[in-house]
Coordinates of C-alpha atoms and ligand atoms in Angstrom, one line a residue:
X1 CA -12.1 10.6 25.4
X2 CA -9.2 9.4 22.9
X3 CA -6.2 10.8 22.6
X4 CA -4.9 12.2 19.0
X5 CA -1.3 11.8 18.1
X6 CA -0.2 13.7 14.7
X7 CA 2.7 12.9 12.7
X8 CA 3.9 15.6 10.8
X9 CA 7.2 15.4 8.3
X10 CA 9.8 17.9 7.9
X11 CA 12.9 18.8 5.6
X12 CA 11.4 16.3 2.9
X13 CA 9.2 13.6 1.8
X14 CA 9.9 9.5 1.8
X15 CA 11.9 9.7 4.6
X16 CA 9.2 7.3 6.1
X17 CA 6.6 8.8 8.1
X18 CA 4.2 6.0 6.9
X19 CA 5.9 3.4 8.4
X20 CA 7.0 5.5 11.5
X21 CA 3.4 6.4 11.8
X22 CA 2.5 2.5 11.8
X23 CA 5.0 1.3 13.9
X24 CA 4.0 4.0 16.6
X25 CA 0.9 2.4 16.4
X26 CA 2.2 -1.1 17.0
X27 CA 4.0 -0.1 19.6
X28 CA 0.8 1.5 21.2
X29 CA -1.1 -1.6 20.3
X30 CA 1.6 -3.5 21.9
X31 CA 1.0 -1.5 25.2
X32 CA -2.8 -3.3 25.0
X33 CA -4.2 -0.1 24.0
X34 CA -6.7 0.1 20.8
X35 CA -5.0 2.1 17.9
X36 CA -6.5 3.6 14.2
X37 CA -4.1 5.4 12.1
X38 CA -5.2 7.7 9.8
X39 CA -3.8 9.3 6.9
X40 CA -4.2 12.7 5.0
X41 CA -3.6 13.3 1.8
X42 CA -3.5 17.0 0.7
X43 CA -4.4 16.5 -3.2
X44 CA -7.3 18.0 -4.1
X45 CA -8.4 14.5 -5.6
X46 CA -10.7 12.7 -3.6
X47 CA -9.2 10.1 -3.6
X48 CA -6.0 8.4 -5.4
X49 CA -7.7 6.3 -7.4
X50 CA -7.5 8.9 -10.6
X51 CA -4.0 9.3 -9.8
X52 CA -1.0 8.1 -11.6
X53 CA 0.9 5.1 -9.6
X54 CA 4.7 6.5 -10.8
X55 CA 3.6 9.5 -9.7
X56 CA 1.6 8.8 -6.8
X57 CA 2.7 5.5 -5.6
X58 CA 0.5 2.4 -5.7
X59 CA -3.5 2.8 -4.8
X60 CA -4.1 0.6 -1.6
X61 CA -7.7 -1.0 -2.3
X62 CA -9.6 -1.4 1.8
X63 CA -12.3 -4.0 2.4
X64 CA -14.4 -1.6 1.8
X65 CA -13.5 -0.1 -1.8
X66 CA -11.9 3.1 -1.2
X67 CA -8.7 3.8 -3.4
X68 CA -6.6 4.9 -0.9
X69 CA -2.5 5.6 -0.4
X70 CA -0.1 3.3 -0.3
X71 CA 0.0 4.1 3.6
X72 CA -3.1 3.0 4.8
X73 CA -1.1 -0.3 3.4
X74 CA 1.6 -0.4 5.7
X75 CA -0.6 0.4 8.6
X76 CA -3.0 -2.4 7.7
X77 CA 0.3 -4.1 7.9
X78 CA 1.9 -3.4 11.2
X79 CA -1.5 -3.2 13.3
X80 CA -3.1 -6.4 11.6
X81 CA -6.1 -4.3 11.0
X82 CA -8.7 -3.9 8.5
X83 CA -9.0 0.2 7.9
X84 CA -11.5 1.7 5.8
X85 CA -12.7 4.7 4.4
X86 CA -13.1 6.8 7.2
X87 CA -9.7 6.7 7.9
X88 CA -8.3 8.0 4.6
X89 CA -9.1 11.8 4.1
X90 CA -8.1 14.1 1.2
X91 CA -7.9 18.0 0.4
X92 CA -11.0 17.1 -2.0
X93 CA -13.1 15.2 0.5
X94 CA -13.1 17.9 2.7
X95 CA -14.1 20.4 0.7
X96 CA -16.2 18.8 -1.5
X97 CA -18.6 17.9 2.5
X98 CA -18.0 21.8 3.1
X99 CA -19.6 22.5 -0.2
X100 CA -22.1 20.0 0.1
X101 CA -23.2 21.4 3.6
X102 CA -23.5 25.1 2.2
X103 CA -25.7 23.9 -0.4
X104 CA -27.6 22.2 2.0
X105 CA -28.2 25.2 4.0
X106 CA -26.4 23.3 6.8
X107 CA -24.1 26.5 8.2
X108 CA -27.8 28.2 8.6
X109 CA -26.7 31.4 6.4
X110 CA -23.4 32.2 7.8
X111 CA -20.3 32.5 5.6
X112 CA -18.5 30.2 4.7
X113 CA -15.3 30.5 4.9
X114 CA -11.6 29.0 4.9
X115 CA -11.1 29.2 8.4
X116 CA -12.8 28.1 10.7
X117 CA -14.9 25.3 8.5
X118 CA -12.4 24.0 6.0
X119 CA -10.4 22.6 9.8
X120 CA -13.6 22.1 11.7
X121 CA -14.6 19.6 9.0
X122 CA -11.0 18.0 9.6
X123 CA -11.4 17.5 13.2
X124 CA -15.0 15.9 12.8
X125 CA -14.1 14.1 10.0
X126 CA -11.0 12.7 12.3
X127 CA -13.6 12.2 15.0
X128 CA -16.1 10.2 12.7
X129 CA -12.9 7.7 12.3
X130 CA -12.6 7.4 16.0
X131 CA -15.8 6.8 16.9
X132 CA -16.2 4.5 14.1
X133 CA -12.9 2.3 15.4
X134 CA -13.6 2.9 18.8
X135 CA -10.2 3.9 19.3
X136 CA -8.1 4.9 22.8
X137 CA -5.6 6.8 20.6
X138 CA -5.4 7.9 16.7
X139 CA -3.1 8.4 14.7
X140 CA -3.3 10.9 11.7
X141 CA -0.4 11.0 9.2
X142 CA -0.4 14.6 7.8
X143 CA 1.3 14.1 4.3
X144 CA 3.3 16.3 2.7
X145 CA 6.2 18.3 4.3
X146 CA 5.8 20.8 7.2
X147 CA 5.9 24.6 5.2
X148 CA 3.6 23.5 2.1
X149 CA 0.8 25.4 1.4
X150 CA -0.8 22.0 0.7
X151 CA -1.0 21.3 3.7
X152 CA -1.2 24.0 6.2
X153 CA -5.1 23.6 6.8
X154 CA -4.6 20.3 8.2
X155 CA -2.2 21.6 10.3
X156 CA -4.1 24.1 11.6
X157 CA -7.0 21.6 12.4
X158 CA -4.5 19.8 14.3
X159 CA -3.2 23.4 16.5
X160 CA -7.1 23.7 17.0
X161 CA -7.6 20.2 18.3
X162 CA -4.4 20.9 20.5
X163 CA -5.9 24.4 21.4
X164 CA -8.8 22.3 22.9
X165 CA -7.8 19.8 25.0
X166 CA -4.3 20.1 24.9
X167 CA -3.6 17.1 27.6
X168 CA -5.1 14.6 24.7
X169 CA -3.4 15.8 21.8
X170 CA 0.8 15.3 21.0
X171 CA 2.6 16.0 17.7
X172 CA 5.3 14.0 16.2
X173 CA 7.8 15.4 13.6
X174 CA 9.4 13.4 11.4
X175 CA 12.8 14.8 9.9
X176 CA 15.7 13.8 8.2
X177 CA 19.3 14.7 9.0
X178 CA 21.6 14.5 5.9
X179 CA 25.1 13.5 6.3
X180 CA 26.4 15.0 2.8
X181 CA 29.7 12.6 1.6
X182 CA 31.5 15.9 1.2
X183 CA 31.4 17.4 4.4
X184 CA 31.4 13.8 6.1
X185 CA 29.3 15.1 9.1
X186 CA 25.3 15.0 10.0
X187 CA 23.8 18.0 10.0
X188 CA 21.2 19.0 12.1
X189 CA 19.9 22.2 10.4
X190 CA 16.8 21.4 8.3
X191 CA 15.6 19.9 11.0
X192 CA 15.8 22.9 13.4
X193 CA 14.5 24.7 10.4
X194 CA 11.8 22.3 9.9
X195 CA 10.6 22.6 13.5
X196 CA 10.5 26.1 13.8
X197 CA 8.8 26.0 10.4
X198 CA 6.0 24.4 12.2
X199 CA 6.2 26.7 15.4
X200 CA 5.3 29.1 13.1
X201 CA 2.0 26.8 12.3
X202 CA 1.7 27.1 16.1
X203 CA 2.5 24.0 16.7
X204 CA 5.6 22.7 19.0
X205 CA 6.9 18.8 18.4
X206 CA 6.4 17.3 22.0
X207 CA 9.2 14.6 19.6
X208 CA 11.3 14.9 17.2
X209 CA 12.3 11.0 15.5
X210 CA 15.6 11.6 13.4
X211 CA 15.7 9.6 10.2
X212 CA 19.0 8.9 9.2
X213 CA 21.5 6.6 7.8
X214 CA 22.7 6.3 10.8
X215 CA 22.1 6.7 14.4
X216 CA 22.3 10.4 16.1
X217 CA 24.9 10.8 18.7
X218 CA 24.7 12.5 22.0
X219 CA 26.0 15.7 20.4
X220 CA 23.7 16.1 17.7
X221 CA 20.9 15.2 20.4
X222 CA 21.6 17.6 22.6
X223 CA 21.8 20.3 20.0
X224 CA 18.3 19.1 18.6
X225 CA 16.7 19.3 22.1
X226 CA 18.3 22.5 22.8
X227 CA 17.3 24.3 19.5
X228 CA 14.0 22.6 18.9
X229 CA 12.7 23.3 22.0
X230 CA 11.8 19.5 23.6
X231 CA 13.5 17.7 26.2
X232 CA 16.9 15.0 25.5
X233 CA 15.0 12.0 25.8
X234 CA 12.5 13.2 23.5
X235 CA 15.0 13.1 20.3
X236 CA 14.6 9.8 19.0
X237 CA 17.0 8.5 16.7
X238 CA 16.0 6.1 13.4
X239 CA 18.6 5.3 12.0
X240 CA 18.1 3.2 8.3
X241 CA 17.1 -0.5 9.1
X242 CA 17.4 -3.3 6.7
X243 CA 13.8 -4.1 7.1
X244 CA 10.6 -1.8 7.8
X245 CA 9.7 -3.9 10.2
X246 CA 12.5 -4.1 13.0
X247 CA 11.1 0.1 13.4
X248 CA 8.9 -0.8 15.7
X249 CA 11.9 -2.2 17.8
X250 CA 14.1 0.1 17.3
X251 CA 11.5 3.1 18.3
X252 CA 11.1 0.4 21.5
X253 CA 15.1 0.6 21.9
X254 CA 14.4 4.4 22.8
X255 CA 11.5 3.7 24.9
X256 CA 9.2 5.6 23.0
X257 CA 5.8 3.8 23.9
X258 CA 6.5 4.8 27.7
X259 CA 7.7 8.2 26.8
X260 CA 4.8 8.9 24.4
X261 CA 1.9 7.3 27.4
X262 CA 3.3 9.1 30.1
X263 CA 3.0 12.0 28.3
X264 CA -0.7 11.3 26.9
X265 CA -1.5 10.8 30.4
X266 CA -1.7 7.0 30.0
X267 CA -1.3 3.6 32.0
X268 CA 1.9 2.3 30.7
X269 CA 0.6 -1.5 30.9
X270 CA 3.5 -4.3 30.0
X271 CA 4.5 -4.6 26.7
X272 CA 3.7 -7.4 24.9
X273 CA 5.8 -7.8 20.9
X274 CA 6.8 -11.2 20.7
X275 CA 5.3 -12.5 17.8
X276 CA 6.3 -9.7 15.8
X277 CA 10.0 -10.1 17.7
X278 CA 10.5 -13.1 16.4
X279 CA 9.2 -12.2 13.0
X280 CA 11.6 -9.9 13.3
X281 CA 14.5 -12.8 14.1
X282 CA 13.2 -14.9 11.3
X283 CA 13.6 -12.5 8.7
X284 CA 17.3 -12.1 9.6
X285 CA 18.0 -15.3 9.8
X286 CA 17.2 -16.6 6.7
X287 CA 19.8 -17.2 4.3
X288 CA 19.1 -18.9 0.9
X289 CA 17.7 -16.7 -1.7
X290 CA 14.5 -16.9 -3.7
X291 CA 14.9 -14.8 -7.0
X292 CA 11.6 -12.9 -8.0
X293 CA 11.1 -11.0 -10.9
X294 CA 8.0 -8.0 -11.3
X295 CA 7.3 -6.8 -14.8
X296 CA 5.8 -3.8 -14.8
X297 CA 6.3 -0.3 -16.2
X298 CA 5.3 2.2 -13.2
X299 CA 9.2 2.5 -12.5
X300 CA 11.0 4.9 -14.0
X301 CA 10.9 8.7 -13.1
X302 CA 13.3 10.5 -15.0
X303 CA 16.5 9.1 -14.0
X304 CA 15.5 6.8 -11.3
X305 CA 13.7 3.9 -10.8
X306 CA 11.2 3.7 -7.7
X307 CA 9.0 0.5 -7.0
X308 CA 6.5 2.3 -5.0
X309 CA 3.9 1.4 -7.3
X310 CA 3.9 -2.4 -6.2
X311 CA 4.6 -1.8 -2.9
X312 CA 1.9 -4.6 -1.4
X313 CA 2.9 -6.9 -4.0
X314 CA 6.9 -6.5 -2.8
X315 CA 5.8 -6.8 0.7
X316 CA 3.4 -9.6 0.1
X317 CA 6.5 -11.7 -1.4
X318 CA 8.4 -10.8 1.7
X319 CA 6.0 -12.1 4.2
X320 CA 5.4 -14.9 2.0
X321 CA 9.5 -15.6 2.0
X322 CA 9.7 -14.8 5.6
X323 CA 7.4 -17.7 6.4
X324 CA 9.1 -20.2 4.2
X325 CA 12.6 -19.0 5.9
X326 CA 14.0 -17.2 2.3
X327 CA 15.7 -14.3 1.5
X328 CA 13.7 -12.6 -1.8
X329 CA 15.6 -11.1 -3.9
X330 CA 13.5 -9.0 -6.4
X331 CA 13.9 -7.3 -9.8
X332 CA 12.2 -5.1 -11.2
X333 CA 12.0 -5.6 -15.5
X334 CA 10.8 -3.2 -17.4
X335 CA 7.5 -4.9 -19.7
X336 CA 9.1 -2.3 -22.7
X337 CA 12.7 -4.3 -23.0
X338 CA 10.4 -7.6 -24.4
X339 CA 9.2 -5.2 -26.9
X340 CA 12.4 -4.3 -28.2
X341 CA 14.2 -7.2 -28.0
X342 CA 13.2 -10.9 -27.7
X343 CA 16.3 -11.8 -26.6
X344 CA 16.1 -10.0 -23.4
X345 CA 13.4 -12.8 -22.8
X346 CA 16.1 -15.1 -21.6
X347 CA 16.9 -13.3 -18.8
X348 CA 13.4 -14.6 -17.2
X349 CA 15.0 -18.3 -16.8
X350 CA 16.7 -17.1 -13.9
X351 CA 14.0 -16.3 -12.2
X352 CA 12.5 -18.8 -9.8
X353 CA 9.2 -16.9 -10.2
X354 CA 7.9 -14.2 -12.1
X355 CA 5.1 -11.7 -11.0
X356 CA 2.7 -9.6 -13.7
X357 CA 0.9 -7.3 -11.4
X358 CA -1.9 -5.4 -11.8
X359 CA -2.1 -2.3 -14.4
X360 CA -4.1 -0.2 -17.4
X361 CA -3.9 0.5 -20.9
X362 CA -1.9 -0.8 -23.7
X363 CA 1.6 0.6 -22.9
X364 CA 4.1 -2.4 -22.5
X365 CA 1.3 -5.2 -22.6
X366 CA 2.7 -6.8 -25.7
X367 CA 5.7 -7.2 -23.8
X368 CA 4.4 -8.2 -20.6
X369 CA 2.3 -11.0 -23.3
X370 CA 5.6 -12.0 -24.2
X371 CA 7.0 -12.5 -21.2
X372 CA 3.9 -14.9 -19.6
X373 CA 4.5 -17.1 -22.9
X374 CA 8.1 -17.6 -21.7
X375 CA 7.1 -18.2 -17.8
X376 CA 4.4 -20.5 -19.5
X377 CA 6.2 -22.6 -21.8
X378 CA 9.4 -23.1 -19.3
X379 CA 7.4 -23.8 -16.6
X380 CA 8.8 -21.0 -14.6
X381 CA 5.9 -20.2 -11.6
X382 CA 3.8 -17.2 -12.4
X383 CA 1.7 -14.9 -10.2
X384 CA -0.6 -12.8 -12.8
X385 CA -2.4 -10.1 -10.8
X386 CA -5.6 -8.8 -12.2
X387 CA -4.2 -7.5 -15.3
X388 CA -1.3 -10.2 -15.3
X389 CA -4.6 -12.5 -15.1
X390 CA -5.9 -11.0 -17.9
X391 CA -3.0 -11.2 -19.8
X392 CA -2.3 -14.5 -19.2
X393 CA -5.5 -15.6 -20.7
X394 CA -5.0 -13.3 -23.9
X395 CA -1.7 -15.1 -24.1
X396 CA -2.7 -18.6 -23.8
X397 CA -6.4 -18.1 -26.2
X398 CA -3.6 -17.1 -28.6
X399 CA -1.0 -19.1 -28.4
X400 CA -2.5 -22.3 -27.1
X401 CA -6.2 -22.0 -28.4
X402 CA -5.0 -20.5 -31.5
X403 CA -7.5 -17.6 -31.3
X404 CA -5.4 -15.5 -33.6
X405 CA -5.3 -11.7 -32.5
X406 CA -7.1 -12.0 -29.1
X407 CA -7.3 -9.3 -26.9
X408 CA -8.6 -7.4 -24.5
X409 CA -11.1 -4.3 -25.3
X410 CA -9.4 -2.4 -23.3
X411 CA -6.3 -2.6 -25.8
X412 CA -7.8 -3.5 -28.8
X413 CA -11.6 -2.4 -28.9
X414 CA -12.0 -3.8 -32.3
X415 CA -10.5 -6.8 -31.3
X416 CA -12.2 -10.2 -32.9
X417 CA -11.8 -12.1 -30.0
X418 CA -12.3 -10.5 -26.9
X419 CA -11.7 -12.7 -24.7
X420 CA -11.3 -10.1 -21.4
X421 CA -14.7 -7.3 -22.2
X422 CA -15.6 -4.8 -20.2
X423 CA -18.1 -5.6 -17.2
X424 CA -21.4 -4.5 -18.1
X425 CA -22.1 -2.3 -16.0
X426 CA -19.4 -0.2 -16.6
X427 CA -20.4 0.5 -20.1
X428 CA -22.2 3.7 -19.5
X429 CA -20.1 4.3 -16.8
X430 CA -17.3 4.8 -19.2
X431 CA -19.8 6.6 -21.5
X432 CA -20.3 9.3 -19.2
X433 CA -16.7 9.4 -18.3
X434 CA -17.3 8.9 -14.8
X435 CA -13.7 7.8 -13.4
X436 CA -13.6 8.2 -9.9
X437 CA -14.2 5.3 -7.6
X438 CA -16.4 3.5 -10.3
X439 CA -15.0 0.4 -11.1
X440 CA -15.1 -3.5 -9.4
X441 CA -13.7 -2.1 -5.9
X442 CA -12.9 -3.6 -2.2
X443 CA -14.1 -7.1 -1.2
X444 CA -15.6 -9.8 -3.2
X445 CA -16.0 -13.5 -2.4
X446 CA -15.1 -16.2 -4.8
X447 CA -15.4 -20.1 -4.8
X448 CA -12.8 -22.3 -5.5
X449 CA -13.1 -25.5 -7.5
X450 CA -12.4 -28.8 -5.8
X451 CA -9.2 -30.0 -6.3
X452 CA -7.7 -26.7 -7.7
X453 CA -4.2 -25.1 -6.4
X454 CA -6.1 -22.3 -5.6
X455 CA -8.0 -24.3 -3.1
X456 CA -4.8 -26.3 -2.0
X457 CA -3.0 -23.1 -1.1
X458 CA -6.1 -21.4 0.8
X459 CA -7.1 -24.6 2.2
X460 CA -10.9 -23.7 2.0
X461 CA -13.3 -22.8 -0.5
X462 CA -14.7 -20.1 0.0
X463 CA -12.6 -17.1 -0.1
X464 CA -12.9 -12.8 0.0
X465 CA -10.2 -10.8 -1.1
X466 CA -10.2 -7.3 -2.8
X467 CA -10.6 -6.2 -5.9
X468 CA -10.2 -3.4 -8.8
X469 CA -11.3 -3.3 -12.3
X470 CA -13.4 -2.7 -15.1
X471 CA -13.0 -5.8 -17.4
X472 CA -13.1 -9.5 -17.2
X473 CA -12.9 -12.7 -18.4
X474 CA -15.5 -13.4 -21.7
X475 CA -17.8 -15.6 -20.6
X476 CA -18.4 -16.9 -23.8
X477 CA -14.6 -17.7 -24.0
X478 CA -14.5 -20.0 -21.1
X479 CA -15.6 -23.5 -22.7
X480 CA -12.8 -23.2 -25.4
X481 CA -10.3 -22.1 -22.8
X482 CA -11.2 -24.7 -20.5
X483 CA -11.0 -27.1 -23.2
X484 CA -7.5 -26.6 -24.0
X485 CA -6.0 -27.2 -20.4
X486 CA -6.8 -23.6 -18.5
X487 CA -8.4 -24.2 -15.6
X488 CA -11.0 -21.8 -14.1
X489 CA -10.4 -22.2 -10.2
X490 CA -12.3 -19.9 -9.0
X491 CA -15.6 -17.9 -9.8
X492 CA -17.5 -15.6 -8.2
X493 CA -20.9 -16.6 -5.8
X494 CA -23.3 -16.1 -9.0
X495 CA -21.2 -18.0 -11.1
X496 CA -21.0 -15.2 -13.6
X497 CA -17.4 -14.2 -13.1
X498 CA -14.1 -15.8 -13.6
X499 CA -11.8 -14.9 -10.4
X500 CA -9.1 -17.4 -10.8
X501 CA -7.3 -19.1 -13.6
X502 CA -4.2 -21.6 -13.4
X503 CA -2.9 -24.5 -15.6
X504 CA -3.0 -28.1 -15.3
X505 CA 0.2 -28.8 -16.2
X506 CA 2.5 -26.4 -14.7
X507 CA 4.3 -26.5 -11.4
X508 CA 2.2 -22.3 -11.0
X509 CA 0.9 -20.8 -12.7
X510 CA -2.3 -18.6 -11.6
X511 CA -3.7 -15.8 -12.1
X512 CA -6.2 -13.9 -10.1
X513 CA -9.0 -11.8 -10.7
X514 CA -8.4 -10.1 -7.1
X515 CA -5.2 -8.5 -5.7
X516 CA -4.2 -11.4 -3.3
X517 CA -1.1 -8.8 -2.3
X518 CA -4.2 -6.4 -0.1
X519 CA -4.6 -8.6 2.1
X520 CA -1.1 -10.3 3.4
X521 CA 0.2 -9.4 6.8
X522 CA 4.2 -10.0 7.9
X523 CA 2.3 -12.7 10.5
X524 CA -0.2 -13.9 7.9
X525 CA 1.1 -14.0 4.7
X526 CA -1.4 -14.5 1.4
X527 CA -1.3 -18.2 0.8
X528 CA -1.1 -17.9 -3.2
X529 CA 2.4 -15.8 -2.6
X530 CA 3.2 -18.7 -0.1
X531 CA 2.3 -21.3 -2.9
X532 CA 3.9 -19.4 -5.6
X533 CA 7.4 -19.1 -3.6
X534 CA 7.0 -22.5 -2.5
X535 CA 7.0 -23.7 -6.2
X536 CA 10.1 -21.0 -6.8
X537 CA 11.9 -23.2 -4.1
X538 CA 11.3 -26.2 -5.8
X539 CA 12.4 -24.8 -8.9
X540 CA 15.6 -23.6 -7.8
X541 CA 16.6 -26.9 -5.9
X542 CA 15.7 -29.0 -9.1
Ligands
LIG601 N1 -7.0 -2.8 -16.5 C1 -7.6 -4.0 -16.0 C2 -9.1 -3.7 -15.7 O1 -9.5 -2.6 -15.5 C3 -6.9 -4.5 -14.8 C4 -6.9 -3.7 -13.6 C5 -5.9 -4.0 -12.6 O2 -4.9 -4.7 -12.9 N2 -6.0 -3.5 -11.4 O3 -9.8 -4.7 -15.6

């Protein structure tokens, strides 16, 4: 029998109940236990691949093509784990399996209704991912913030699975605990609002972890414990940490893994967190800076700027600095600017690497175009992700092989040289507007060409990583750009498409078909980010 551990947020969202929900799990892990983390989105969309990344956040590609949140990212991440499908789960899964089931005759004439079947599919749905990982304990990330609507039907799922075996199944809240500048003090409030919110779900926090900017004092925990109805020790303070991944130490400085086994009714076996300990060490240690830039244009909401959308590609460059011993210091730079402005192009020179990562439609490509001339014609080192790939050849068939106005279709359908097309078989896909989950998705291999940086960095030729498109490279357009000093470093098994392209002569520059960022780890880092910083380095001490 596994044991089921839900995390649930309070007071508001981003407070980071991803990564607490993936550092519990390492923790866990780090107990020798087997841990799967799940996470629960409560959009009606089945999944987020039709939703907007400034809205939504980036879409996390798994091994095995679902388009999932940016979550399942971070607990690929922390647990070193490959998750798939059955671990993500949306509003418009589940209901679109109850649906299916009635029509199938599968409830055997009984109503349907909201309650019980909308949480029963939950739990076996939950089930289905535990069996499948052959997991000791699971971990489901409710999303959302406790007193939704959105998401109250997962919750209830969760009282229900409680309700059953109550000894196998302990809830985590995750809260936040403002301390406004005006009043100078933390407040405990919204949280004791938060947690009765969910009593009223019928659901009691057996702990309650305490975001903050900084730690809680004794005070504050007592008041917590008193008024939320758990015991002292099970208050755990978070307070903000300059890196996501010391929160798996600090939840270890409050002895959470033993507190949250004894409670589960578990062995508490000797811990075991030194390579991610001294991860930890490295990345505080380091001191001299590598200065990336990411042009993109998922930033901006209203009057801030977020970088959610890129998250894997941020954290990607960190692994890959952390493993060369250097700081990254990342910008963000907004494609549009080089659009209004080429003077604003100047500002790339400072750079000792540039990032175009992957995105759709014509909004800000010009500039983005703009920008990889620059990279390529100082020799600054450039990562081009899938559509930075893509633009990199539209930019160079121009500019280089003087194949005036070429495009992609996706940009410029009537283009006359389209040197990225659509793939074929996602022609009458398109036709029939048929969106969701359709295009080039989850793992593909591709072979590297002998002699290739590509093949340098991996050190092998034969490689998988995971993918996410509709168009590609023009076959037709390969000779020419071959010809005039792009190499094609990579194609896929059957030859017939291009995966990677770099130059000759360039110190990086490479673009990739695939989104290398999927598949780093803080331990393992993706070796075209570790090539691509390496060449940064170089850069910056020439
Ligand atoms: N829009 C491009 C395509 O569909 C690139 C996609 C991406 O960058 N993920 O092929």
């Amino acid at each position: 029998m596994a044991k089921y551990i839900f995390v649930i947020g309070g007071v508001m969202s981003g407070v980071g109940k991803g990564i607490t929900t993936a550092s519990l799990g390492k923790i866990l892990q780090a107990r020798g236990y087997g841990v799967t983390a799940l996470k629960i989105d409560p959009y009606i969309n089945v999944d987020a691949g039709t939703m907007n990344p400034t809205e939504h956040g980036e879409v996390f590609v798994t091994v095995d093509g679902d388009e999932t949140d940016q979550d399942i990212g971070n607990y690929e991440r922390f647990l070193n784990q490959d998750i798939t499908r059955v671990n993500y789960m949306t509003t418009g899964r589940v209901y679109q399996e109850v649906i299916t089931r009635e029509r199938n005759l599968v409830y055997g004439g009984k109503c349907v209704e909201v309650v019980p079947h909308v949480p029963e599919e939950i739990i076996r749905r939950i089930n289905l991912a535990v069996r499948k990982t052959k997991a000791d304990i699971a971990i489901i990330e409710i999303g959302g913030t406790v007193g939704e609507y959105q998401n109250i039907l997962f919750l209830e799922a969760a009282r229900m699975l409680h309700f059953r075996a109550p000894k196998d199944v302990l809830f985590v809240l995750v809260s936040y605990l403002p301390i406004p500048a005006i009043i100078g003090e933390m407040k405990t409030k919204p949280t004791q609002y938060a947690s009765r919110t969910l009593n009223s779900a019928g659901i009691q926090p057996d702990f309650i972890i305490c975001r903050s900017s900084q730690s809680l004092d004794k005070p504050r925990k007592d008041k917590l414990a008193v008024f939320c109805n758990v015991t002292k020790d099970a208050v755990i303070s978070v307070p903000d940490a300059p890196s996501i991944y010391e929160v798996p130490l600090i939840l270890e400085k409050e002895h959470l893994s033993k507190k949250v086994l004894e409670r589960l009714d578990l062995k508490v076996h000797k811990r075991n967190l030194v390579q991610w300990e001294s991860m930890v060490r490295r990345l505080k240690k380091v001191s001299q800076e590598v200065r990336i830039g990411i042009v993109g244009k998922y930033f901006h909401t209203g009057d801030f700027v977020l970088a959610d959308a890129y998250i894997s590609v941020i954290e990607a460059v960190k692994h890959a600095a952390a493993h060369l011993g250097k700081k990254p210091v990342i910008d963000w730079l907004d494609a549009a600017l080089y659009e209004q402005e080429d003077a604003y192009l100047a500002d790339l020179a400072k750079y000792d690497g540039v990032i175009v990562p992957g995105g759709f439609g014509s909004r800000g490509v010009e500039g983005k175009i703009k920008a990889i001339r620059y990279l390529r014609e100082r020799q600054i080192p450039y990562l081009g992700i899938c559509y930075g790939m893509q633009l990199a050849v539209i930019e160079f068939a121009r500019n280089v092989c003087k194949l005036d106005g070429a495009s992609s279709t996706e940009i410029n359908p009537e283009t006359e040289h389209p040197v990225i097309h659509i793939m074929d078989d996602q022609v009458e896909k398109m036709k029939q507007k048929s969106y969701g989950a359709t295009m080039r998705l989850g793992n593909y291999e591709a072979v590297l060409t002998k002699g290739s940086k590509a093949r340098l960095c991996y050190g092998k030729s034969h490689i998988v990583e995971r993918h996410r498109h509709r168009y590609e490279l023009n076959n037709a357009y390969r000779d020419i750009i071959e010809r005039n000093g792009m190499r094609i470093s990579g194609i896929s098994p059957d030859k017939r498409l291009v995966e990677v392209v770099e130059l000759l002569d360039h110190p990086y520059f490479m673009g990739t078909q695939f989104h290398p960022e999927f598949t780093s780890r803080p331990l393992y880092p993706n070796p075209l980010f570790v090539g691509f910083l390496k060449a940064g380095g170089k850069k910056r001490d020439a």
